Amino acid sequence: MSEIAAKAPVKPARRRLLVSRLVPYLLLQALILVVTILGLRLLQPSDPDDFALSEFALREDGMARPVTLPHFTSSRYSLTDPPLYTGAFALNRGDMASGWSVFLPRFSNAVEVAVNGVVILDSRRDANANRPDRNTPQIGSIPSSLLREGANEITVRLLVWGPLKGFLDTVYVGPDTELRPAYETRTLLFVTLPVVFSAWQAILAVILAIMWLMRRREPVYGVLAVAMVLGVVQAFAPPPVPPPSTHSGSPRCCLRPHRSRAAWSSSSACCSSVGAGRATVCCCSRRGSSCSVSG
């Protein structure tokens, strides 16, 4: 009888212990949820809508039609005839003195941006910008010599090689001082922070591997360590190399930086020549070796 009476208070004691541990855990989870929501609201990138360009004319599969960005392409592979978005933006005489840029928040897989027929940005030169698992932003400065008062043409060639469909977000064209903060915020969120988290993941993988070596009978630590290693490899592994462009047609123009001697660029089939303190605009053709230079 005395043994039964002694065991009776055990269950209430266990319940109190369980409640004392469960309540702080639930409060901690609620705190994490509140901090996450506040962080997402505070760190949410705000793009400059005053300089947004969303109305474009799309040429895809031999057909032209008006589209509104953001826009998904109809094909998962379009290298022979990549979709071409053509739009326009206006420029006043007073704005020509300030430096202007083109800002692309998101796209897939790669873009080639031209202003008034001259290529100013090619994301294929940055391997990390073509990763389909990241929203890597891109920004390109527009030389003042390419801009003219009134209407200016902008074209975006979207290169898609799968496995996802091509995607192009709203394009922003305006003063660099207005676009640069949005670009830096997106770079912090979608480029820098994933690298930091991957570094923490690598440290955690080492800790779990050490725990598994100390406790060989508990394989869960080894499995978690392998999973962490795979995540780190996926984050730092180089993305698939974009296939070489196969589209051809009229001579292409692009802006080349200062060089000391003439040289061909195998990546964009453009050339550069001597530019005494200035950039050079080159129009070259893949089918010929001639190059007309201006600038």
CSV table of C-alpha atoms in Angstrom, one decimal:
chain,number,residue,atom,x,y,z
A,1,MET,CA,0.0,0.0,0.0
A,2,SER,CA,2.8,2.4,0.9
A,3,GLU,CA,4.6,1.6,-2.4
A,4,ILE,CA,1.5,2.5,-4.5
A,5,ALA,CA,1.1,5.8,-2.5
A,6,ALA,CA,4.8,6.6,-3.2
A,7,LYS,CA,4.4,6.0,-7.0
A,8,ALA,CA,1.3,8.1,-7.3
A,9,PRO,CA,3.0,11.6,-7.2
A,10,VAL,CA,5.4,10.5,-10.0
A,11,LYS,CA,3.1,11.3,-12.9
A,12,PRO,CA,2.2,14.9,-11.8
A,13,ALA,CA,6.0,15.5,-11.3
A,14,ARG,CA,6.7,14.3,-14.8
A,15,ARG,CA,3.9,16.4,-16.2
A,16,ARG,CA,5.3,19.5,-14.5
A,17,LEU,CA,8.8,18.8,-15.8
A,18,LEU,CA,7.4,18.3,-19.4
A,19,VAL,CA,5.4,21.6,-19.1
A,20,SER,CA,8.5,23.4,-17.8
A,21,ARG,CA,10.5,22.3,-20.8
A,22,LEU,CA,7.8,22.7,-23.4
A,23,VAL,CA,6.7,26.2,-22.6
A,24,PRO,CA,10.2,27.8,-23.1
A,25,TYR,CA,10.6,25.8,-26.3
A,26,LEU,CA,7.2,27.1,-27.7
A,27,LEU,CA,8.1,30.6,-26.7
A,28,LEU,CA,11.5,30.3,-28.5
A,29,GLN,CA,9.7,29.1,-31.6
A,30,ALA,CA,7.3,32.0,-31.5
A,31,LEU,CA,10.2,34.4,-31.1
A,32,ILE,CA,12.0,32.9,-34.1
A,33,LEU,CA,8.8,33.3,-36.2
A,34,VAL,CA,8.4,36.9,-35.2
A,35,VAL,CA,12.0,37.7,-35.9
A,36,THR,CA,11.8,36.0,-39.3
A,37,ILE,CA,8.7,37.9,-40.3
A,38,LEU,CA,10.2,41.2,-39.3
A,39,GLY,CA,13.5,40.4,-41.0
A,40,LEU,CA,11.7,39.5,-44.2
A,41,ARG,CA,9.8,42.8,-44.1
A,42,LEU,CA,12.8,44.9,-43.3
A,43,LEU,CA,15.2,43.2,-45.8
A,44,GLN,CA,12.7,42.9,-48.6
A,45,PRO,CA,14.3,44.5,-51.7
A,46,SER,CA,12.5,47.6,-52.9
A,47,ASP,CA,13.1,48.2,-56.5
A,48,PRO,CA,12.8,51.7,-57.9
A,49,ASP,CA,9.5,51.5,-59.6
A,50,ASP,CA,9.9,55.1,-61.1
A,51,PHE,CA,12.4,53.7,-63.6
A,52,ALA,CA,10.7,50.4,-64.4
A,53,LEU,CA,10.2,49.2,-68.0
A,54,SER,CA,7.6,46.5,-68.3
A,55,GLU,CA,6.2,46.9,-71.8
A,56,PHE,CA,8.3,45.2,-74.4
A,57,ALA,CA,7.9,43.7,-77.8
A,58,LEU,CA,8.9,40.0,-77.9
A,59,ARG,CA,10.2,38.2,-80.9
A,60,GLU,CA,10.2,34.4,-80.3
A,61,ASP,CA,9.9,31.5,-82.6
A,62,GLY,CA,9.7,33.8,-85.6
A,63,MET,CA,6.7,35.6,-84.2
A,64,ALA,CA,6.4,39.1,-82.6
A,65,ARG,CA,4.0,40.1,-79.9
A,66,PRO,CA,3.7,42.6,-77.1
A,67,VAL,CA,4.4,41.3,-73.6
A,68,THR,CA,4.4,42.7,-70.1
A,69,LEU,CA,7.3,41.9,-67.7
A,70,PRO,CA,7.8,39.7,-65.7
A,71,HIS,CA,7.5,37.1,-68.4
A,72,PHE,CA,8.1,33.4,-69.0
A,73,THR,CA,9.2,32.1,-72.3
A,74,SER,CA,7.4,29.2,-74.0
A,75,SER,CA,10.6,27.2,-74.6
A,76,ARG,CA,13.1,25.5,-72.3
A,77,TYR,CA,15.8,25.6,-74.9
A,78,SER,CA,16.2,28.5,-77.3
A,79,LEU,CA,19.8,29.1,-78.3
A,80,THR,CA,19.5,28.9,-82.0
A,81,ASP,CA,16.8,31.7,-82.0
A,82,PRO,CA,16.8,33.2,-78.5
A,83,PRO,CA,13.9,35.4,-77.5
A,84,LEU,CA,14.5,39.1,-78.1
A,85,TYR,CA,12.7,41.7,-76.0
A,86,THR,CA,12.7,45.2,-77.4
A,87,GLY,CA,11.6,48.3,-75.5
A,88,ALA,CA,12.3,52.0,-75.3
A,89,PHE,CA,13.0,54.6,-72.6
A,90,ALA,CA,13.0,58.4,-72.8
A,91,LEU,CA,15.9,60.6,-71.8
A,92,ASN,CA,15.8,64.4,-71.2
A,93,ARG,CA,18.8,66.7,-72.0
A,94,GLY,CA,19.2,67.4,-68.3
A,95,ASP,CA,19.5,63.7,-67.4
A,96,MET,CA,22.3,63.0,-69.9
A,97,ALA,CA,25.0,64.5,-67.6
A,98,SER,CA,24.3,61.9,-64.9
A,99,GLY,CA,25.4,58.3,-65.4
A,100,TRP,CA,22.7,55.9,-66.3
A,101,SER,CA,22.5,52.1,-65.9
A,102,VAL,CA,20.4,49.1,-66.7
A,103,PHE,CA,19.3,47.0,-63.7
A,104,LEU,CA,18.0,43.4,-64.1
A,105,PRO,CA,16.8,41.9,-60.8
A,106,ARG,CA,16.1,38.4,-62.0
A,107,PHE,CA,16.4,36.3,-65.2
A,108,SER,CA,17.0,32.8,-66.4
A,109,ASN,CA,19.4,31.6,-67.7
A,110,ALA,CA,21.5,34.4,-69.3
A,111,VAL,CA,20.9,37.9,-70.8
A,112,GLU,CA,22.6,40.1,-73.3
A,113,VAL,CA,21.5,43.7,-73.0
A,114,ALA,CA,22.0,46.3,-75.7
A,115,VAL,CA,21.2,50.0,-75.7
A,116,ASN,CA,20.8,51.6,-79.2
A,117,GLY,CA,22.3,48.6,-80.8
A,118,VAL,CA,25.4,48.4,-78.6
A,119,VAL,CA,25.8,45.5,-76.1
A,120,ILE,CA,26.6,46.9,-72.6
A,121,LEU,CA,26.0,43.8,-70.5
A,122,ASP,CA,26.5,40.0,-71.0
A,123,SER,CA,25.8,37.9,-68.0
A,124,ARG,CA,27.6,34.9,-69.4
A,125,ARG,CA,30.9,36.6,-68.4
A,126,ASP,CA,29.9,36.0,-64.8
A,127,ALA,CA,29.4,32.3,-64.2
A,128,ASN,CA,27.5,32.8,-60.9
A,129,ALA,CA,25.0,35.0,-62.6
A,130,ASN,CA,23.7,32.2,-64.7
A,131,ARG,CA,22.8,29.8,-61.9
A,132,PRO,CA,19.1,28.9,-62.0
A,133,ASP,CA,19.0,28.3,-58.3
A,134,ARG,CA,19.9,31.9,-57.4
A,135,ASN,CA,18.3,35.3,-58.2
A,136,THR,CA,21.6,36.9,-59.0
A,137,PRO,CA,21.0,40.5,-60.1
A,138,GLN,CA,23.0,42.3,-62.8
A,139,ILE,CA,23.6,45.9,-63.5
A,140,GLY,CA,25.4,47.5,-66.4
A,141,SER,CA,26.5,51.1,-66.9
A,142,ILE,CA,25.4,52.9,-70.1
A,143,PRO,CA,28.1,55.2,-71.6
A,144,SER,CA,26.9,58.7,-72.1
A,145,SER,CA,28.1,58.5,-75.7
A,146,LEU,CA,25.4,55.9,-76.4
A,147,LEU,CA,22.5,57.9,-75.1
A,148,ARG,CA,20.6,60.5,-77.0
A,149,GLU,CA,17.9,62.9,-76.1
A,150,GLY,CA,14.4,61.6,-76.6
A,151,ALA,CA,13.7,57.9,-77.2
A,152,ASN,CA,16.4,55.3,-76.8
A,153,GLU,CA,16.1,51.6,-77.7
A,154,ILE,CA,16.9,48.8,-75.3
A,155,THR,CA,17.0,45.1,-76.3
A,156,VAL,CA,17.3,42.1,-74.0
A,157,ARG,CA,18.3,38.8,-75.6
A,158,LEU,CA,17.3,36.0,-73.3
A,159,LEU,CA,19.5,32.8,-73.6
A,160,VAL,CA,17.8,29.7,-72.3
A,161,TRP,CA,19.3,26.2,-72.1
A,162,GLY,CA,17.0,24.5,-69.5
A,163,PRO,CA,16.0,22.7,-67.5
A,164,LEU,CA,13.6,25.6,-66.6
A,165,LYS,CA,11.8,27.9,-68.9
A,166,GLY,CA,13.3,31.3,-69.6
A,167,PHE,CA,12.3,34.1,-67.3
A,168,LEU,CA,12.8,37.8,-67.4
A,169,ASP,CA,11.8,40.2,-64.6
A,170,THR,CA,11.0,43.9,-64.9
A,171,VAL,CA,13.9,45.9,-66.3
A,172,TYR,CA,15.0,49.1,-64.7
A,173,VAL,CA,16.7,51.9,-66.6
A,174,GLY,CA,17.7,55.1,-64.8
A,175,PRO,CA,20.4,57.0,-63.0
A,176,ASP,CA,23.0,54.8,-61.5
A,177,THR,CA,22.6,56.5,-58.1
A,178,GLU,CA,18.9,55.4,-58.0
A,179,LEU,CA,19.5,51.8,-59.2
A,180,ARG,CA,22.7,50.9,-57.4
A,181,PRO,CA,21.2,50.6,-53.8
A,182,ALA,CA,18.6,48.1,-55.1
A,183,TYR,CA,21.3,46.1,-56.8
A,184,GLU,CA,23.5,46.1,-53.7
A,185,THR,CA,20.5,45.0,-51.5
A,186,ARG,CA,19.7,42.1,-53.8
A,187,THR,CA,23.4,41.1,-54.1
A,188,LEU,CA,23.5,41.0,-50.3
A,189,LEU,CA,20.4,38.8,-50.0
A,190,PHE,CA,20.8,36.5,-52.9
A,191,VAL,CA,24.6,36.3,-53.4
A,192,THR,CA,26.5,37.1,-50.2
A,193,LEU,CA,24.2,35.6,-47.6
A,194,PRO,CA,23.9,32.2,-49.3
A,195,VAL,CA,27.7,32.0,-49.3
A,196,VAL,CA,27.8,32.8,-45.6
A,197,PHE,CA,25.1,30.2,-44.8
A,198,SER,CA,27.1,27.6,-46.9
A,199,ALA,CA,30.2,28.4,-44.8
A,200,TRP,CA,28.2,27.8,-41.6
A,201,GLN,CA,26.9,24.6,-43.1
A,202,ALA,CA,30.5,23.4,-43.8
A,203,ILE,CA,31.4,24.1,-40.1
A,204,LEU,CA,28.4,22.2,-39.0
A,205,ALA,CA,29.4,19.3,-41.2
A,206,VAL,CA,32.8,19.2,-39.6
A,207,ILE,CA,31.3,19.2,-36.1
A,208,LEU,CA,28.8,16.4,-37.0
A,209,ALA,CA,31.7,14.3,-38.6
A,210,ILE,CA,33.7,14.6,-35.4
A,211,MET,CA,30.6,13.5,-33.3
A,212,TRP,CA,30.2,10.5,-35.6
A,213,LEU,CA,33.8,9.6,-35.2
A,214,MET,CA,33.4,9.7,-31.4
A,215,ARG,CA,30.1,7.7,-31.6
A,216,ARG,CA,30.4,5.2,-34.4
A,217,ARG,CA,27.3,3.3,-33.1
A,218,GLU,CA,25.1,6.3,-33.9
A,219,PRO,CA,25.1,6.6,-37.7
A,220,VAL,CA,22.7,9.5,-37.7
A,221,TYR,CA,25.6,11.9,-37.2
A,222,GLY,CA,27.4,10.6,-40.2
A,223,VAL,CA,24.3,10.8,-42.3
A,224,LEU,CA,23.7,14.4,-41.3
A,225,ALA,CA,27.4,15.3,-42.0
A,226,VAL,CA,27.2,13.8,-45.5
A,227,ALA,CA,24.0,15.8,-46.1
A,228,MET,CA,25.7,19.0,-45.0
A,229,VAL,CA,28.7,18.3,-47.3
A,230,LEU,CA,26.4,17.7,-50.3
A,231,GLY,CA,24.7,21.0,-49.6
A,232,VAL,CA,28.1,22.8,-49.5
A,233,VAL,CA,29.2,21.2,-52.7
A,234,GLN,CA,25.9,22.2,-54.4
A,235,ALA,CA,26.4,25.8,-53.3
A,236,PHE,CA,30.0,26.2,-54.4
A,237,ALA,CA,30.1,23.9,-57.4
A,238,PRO,CA,30.4,25.8,-60.6
A,239,PRO,CA,27.2,26.1,-62.6
A,240,PRO,CA,26.8,24.4,-66.0
A,241,VAL,CA,28.8,26.2,-68.7
A,242,PRO,CA,26.5,28.0,-71.1
A,243,PRO,CA,26.7,26.5,-74.5
A,244,PRO,CA,28.3,28.6,-77.2
A,245,SER,CA,25.9,31.0,-78.9
A,246,THR,CA,24.8,29.7,-82.3
A,247,HIS,CA,22.6,32.5,-83.5
A,248,SER,CA,23.8,34.6,-86.3
A,249,GLY,CA,22.6,37.4,-88.4
A,250,SER,CA,23.4,41.0,-88.8
A,251,PRO,CA,26.7,42.3,-87.5
A,252,ARG,CA,26.8,42.7,-83.7
A,253,CYS,CA,27.9,45.8,-81.9
A,254,CYS,CA,29.3,45.9,-78.4
A,255,LEU,CA,31.2,48.2,-76.1
A,256,ARG,CA,34.8,47.2,-75.4
A,257,PRO,CA,37.0,48.6,-72.7
A,258,HIS,CA,40.3,50.3,-73.2
A,259,ARG,CA,42.9,48.0,-74.8
A,260,SER,CA,46.4,48.7,-76.0
A,261,ARG,CA,46.1,46.8,-79.2
A,262,ALA,CA,43.4,45.3,-81.5
A,263,ALA,CA,42.1,41.9,-80.4
A,264,TRP,CA,39.2,39.6,-81.2
A,265,SER,CA,36.9,38.5,-78.4
A,266,SER,CA,35.9,34.9,-78.9
A,267,SER,CA,33.0,35.1,-76.5
A,268,SER,CA,31.0,37.8,-78.2
A,269,ALA,CA,32.6,37.9,-81.7
A,270,CYS,CA,33.4,41.6,-81.3
A,271,CYS,CA,36.7,43.4,-81.5
A,272,SER,CA,38.4,46.2,-79.7
A,273,SER,CA,41.0,48.6,-80.9
A,274,VAL,CA,43.1,51.3,-79.5
A,275,GLY,CA,41.1,53.7,-77.4
A,276,ALA,CA,43.2,56.6,-76.2
A,277,GLY,CA,41.5,57.3,-72.8
A,278,ARG,CA,38.0,56.2,-74.1
A,279,ALA,CA,36.0,53.1,-74.8
A,280,THR,CA,35.5,51.9,-78.4
A,281,VAL,CA,32.3,50.7,-80.1
A,282,CYS,CA,32.9,47.8,-82.5
A,283,CYS,CA,30.6,46.2,-85.0
A,284,CYS,CA,31.8,42.9,-86.1
A,285,SER,CA,30.4,39.9,-88.0
A,286,ARG,CA,30.9,36.2,-87.2
A,287,ARG,CA,31.1,35.4,-90.8
A,288,GLY,CA,33.8,37.8,-91.8
A,289,SER,CA,37.0,39.2,-90.5
A,290,SER,CA,36.2,42.9,-91.1
A,291,CYS,CA,35.5,45.2,-88.2
A,292,SER,CA,34.1,48.7,-88.5
A,293,VAL,CA,35.2,50.8,-85.5
A,294,SER,CA,33.6,54.0,-84.1
A,295,GLY,CA,33.9,55.9,-80.9
